[in-house]
One Martini backbone bead per residue (centre of mass of N, CA, C, O) as a GRO file, in nm:
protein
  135
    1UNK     BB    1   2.057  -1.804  -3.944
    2UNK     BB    2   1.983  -1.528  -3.747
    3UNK     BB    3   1.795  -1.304  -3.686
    4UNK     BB    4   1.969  -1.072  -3.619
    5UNK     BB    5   2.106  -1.083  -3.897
    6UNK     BB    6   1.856  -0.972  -4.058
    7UNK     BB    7   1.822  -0.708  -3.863
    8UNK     BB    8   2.074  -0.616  -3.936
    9UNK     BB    9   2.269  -0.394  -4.135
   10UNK     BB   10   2.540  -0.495  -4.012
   11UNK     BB   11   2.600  -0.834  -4.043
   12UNK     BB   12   2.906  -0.881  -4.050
   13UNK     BB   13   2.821  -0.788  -3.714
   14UNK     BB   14   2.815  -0.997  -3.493
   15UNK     BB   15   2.837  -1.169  -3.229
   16UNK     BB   16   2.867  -1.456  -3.340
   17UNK     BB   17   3.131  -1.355  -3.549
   18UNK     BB   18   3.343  -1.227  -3.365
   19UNK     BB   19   3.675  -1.133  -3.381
   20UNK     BB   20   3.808  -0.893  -3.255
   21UNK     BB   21   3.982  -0.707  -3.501
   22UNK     BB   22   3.742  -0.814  -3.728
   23UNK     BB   23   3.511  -0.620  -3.546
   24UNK     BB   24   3.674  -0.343  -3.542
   25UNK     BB   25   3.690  -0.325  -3.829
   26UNK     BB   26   3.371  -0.299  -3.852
   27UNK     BB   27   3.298  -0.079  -3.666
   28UNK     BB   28   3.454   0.154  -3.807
   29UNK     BB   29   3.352   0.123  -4.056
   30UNK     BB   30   3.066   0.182  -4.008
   31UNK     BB   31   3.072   0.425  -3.911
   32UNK     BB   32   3.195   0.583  -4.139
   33UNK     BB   33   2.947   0.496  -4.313
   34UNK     BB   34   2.761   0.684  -4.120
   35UNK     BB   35   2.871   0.953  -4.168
   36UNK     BB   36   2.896   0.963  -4.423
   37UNK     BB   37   2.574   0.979  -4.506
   38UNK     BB   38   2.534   1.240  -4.322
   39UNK     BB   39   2.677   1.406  -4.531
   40UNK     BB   40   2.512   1.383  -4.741
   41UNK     BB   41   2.240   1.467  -4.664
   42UNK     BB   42   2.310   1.710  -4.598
   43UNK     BB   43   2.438   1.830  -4.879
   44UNK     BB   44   2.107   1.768  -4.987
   45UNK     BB   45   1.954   1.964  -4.817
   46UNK     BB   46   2.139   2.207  -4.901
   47UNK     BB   47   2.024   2.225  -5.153
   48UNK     BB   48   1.715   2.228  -5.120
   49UNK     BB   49   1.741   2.482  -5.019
   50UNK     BB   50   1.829   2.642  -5.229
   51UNK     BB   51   1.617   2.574  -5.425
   52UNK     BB   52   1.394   2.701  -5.203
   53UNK     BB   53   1.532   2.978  -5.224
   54UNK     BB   54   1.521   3.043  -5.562
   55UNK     BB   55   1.219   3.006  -5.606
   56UNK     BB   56   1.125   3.209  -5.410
   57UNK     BB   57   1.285   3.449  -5.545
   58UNK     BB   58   1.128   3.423  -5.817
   59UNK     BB   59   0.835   3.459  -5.725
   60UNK     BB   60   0.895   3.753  -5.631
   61UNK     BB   61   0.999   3.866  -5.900
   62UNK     BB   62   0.696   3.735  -5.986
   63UNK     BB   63   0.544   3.942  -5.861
   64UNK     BB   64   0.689   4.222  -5.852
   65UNK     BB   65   0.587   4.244  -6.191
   66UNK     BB   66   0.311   4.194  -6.169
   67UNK     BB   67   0.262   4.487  -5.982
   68UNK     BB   68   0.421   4.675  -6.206
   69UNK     BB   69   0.180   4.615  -6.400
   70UNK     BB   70  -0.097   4.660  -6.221
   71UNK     BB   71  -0.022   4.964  -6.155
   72UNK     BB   72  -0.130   5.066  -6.350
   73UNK     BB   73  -0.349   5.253  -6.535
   74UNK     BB   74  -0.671   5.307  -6.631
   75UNK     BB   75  -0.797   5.523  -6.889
   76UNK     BB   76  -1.039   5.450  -7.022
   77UNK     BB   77  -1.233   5.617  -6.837
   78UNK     BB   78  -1.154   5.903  -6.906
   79UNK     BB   79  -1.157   5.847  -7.238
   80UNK     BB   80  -1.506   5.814  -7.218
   81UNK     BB   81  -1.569   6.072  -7.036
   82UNK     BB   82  -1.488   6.263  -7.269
   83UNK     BB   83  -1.617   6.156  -7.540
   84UNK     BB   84  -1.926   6.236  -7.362
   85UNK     BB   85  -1.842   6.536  -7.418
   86UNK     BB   86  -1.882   6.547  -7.721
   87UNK     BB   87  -2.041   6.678  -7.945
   88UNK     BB   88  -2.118   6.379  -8.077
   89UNK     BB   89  -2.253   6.260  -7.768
   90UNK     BB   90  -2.403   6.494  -7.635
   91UNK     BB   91  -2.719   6.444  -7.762
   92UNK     BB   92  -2.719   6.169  -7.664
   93UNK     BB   93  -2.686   6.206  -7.361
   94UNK     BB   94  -2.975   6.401  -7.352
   95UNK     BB   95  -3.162   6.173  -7.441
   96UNK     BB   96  -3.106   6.003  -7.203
   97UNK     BB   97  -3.141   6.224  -6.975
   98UNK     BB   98  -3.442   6.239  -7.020
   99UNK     BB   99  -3.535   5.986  -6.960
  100UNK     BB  100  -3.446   5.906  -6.707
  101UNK     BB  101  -3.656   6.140  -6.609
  102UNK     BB  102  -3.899   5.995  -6.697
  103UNK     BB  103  -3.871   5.748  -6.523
  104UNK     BB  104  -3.848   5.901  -6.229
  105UNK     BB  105  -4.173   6.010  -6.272
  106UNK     BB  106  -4.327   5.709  -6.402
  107UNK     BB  107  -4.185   5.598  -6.688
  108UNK     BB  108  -4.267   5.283  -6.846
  109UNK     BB  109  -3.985   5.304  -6.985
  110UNK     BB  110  -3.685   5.246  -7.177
  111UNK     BB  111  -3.353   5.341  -7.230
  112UNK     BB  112  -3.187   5.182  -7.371
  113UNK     BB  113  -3.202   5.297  -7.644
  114UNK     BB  114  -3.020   5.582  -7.560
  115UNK     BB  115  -2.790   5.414  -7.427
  116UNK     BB  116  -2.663   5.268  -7.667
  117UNK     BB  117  -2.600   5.500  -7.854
  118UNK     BB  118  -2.420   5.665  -7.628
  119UNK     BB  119  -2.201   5.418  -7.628
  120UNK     BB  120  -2.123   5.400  -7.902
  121UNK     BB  121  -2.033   5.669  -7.939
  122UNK     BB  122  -1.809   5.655  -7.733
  123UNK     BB  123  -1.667   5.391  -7.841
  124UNK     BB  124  -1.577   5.481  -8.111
  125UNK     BB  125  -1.402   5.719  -7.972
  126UNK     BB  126  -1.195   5.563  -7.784
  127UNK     BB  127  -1.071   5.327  -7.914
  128UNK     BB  128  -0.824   5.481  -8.051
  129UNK     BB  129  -0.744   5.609  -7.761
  130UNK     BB  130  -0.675   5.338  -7.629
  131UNK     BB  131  -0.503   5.171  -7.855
  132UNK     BB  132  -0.235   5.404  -7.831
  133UNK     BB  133  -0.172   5.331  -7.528
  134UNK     BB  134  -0.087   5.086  -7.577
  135UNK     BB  135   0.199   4.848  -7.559
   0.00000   0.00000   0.00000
């Protein structure tokens, strides 16, 4: 056997074993089966593509469905701002509000405590109004 029987693809049609019309039906042969295989390629490639364009589509309509959710607005700030306005934490708004003051004209106090008594007290009344609101 000679080095070119080894890399022909197509071993059976080689210049030294060709005879006539049995190395014409070995050429006519491997065309077809070479046109075969590239319609399959073809149709492998095609069909690749549309699952990458379906795949695309899907991506785009979780995208678009997470936007149409993230879209909602979040009331929790109104309904704690509301909250912070009730005869029930309005008194504690205003000792945070004079120790603040006291902070600003220099005195070395920590408001942290009439602070959280504050955010408590309006945590409390929004959370019922919070969670009624959820879906």
């Amino acid at each position: 056997m000679s080095f070119f029987d080894l890399i022909n693809p197509f071993s059976y049609v080689t210049p030294f074993h060709a005879d006539g019309d049995a190395a014409e039906e070995s050429v006519v042969v491997a065309a077809d089966a070479v046109e075969a295989a590239a319609v399959v390629i073809e149709q492998i490639e095609e069909s690749n593509a549309d699952e990458e364009e379906t795949e695309t589509e899907k991506e785009e309509e979780e995208e678009e469905e997470e936007e149409e959710e993230e879209e909602a607005e979040d009331k929790a700030p109104l309904i704690k701002e509301g909250c912070g306005e009730t005869l029930a934490c309005k008194s504690l708004k205003h000792h945070y509000d004079e120790c603040a003051a006291r902070v600003e004209d220099g005195s070395s106090e920590s408001c942290a405590e009439e602070f959280l008594h504050f955010m408590e007290c309006v945590d409390h009344c929004a959370a019922s109004k919070i969670f009624a609101q959820l879906k």
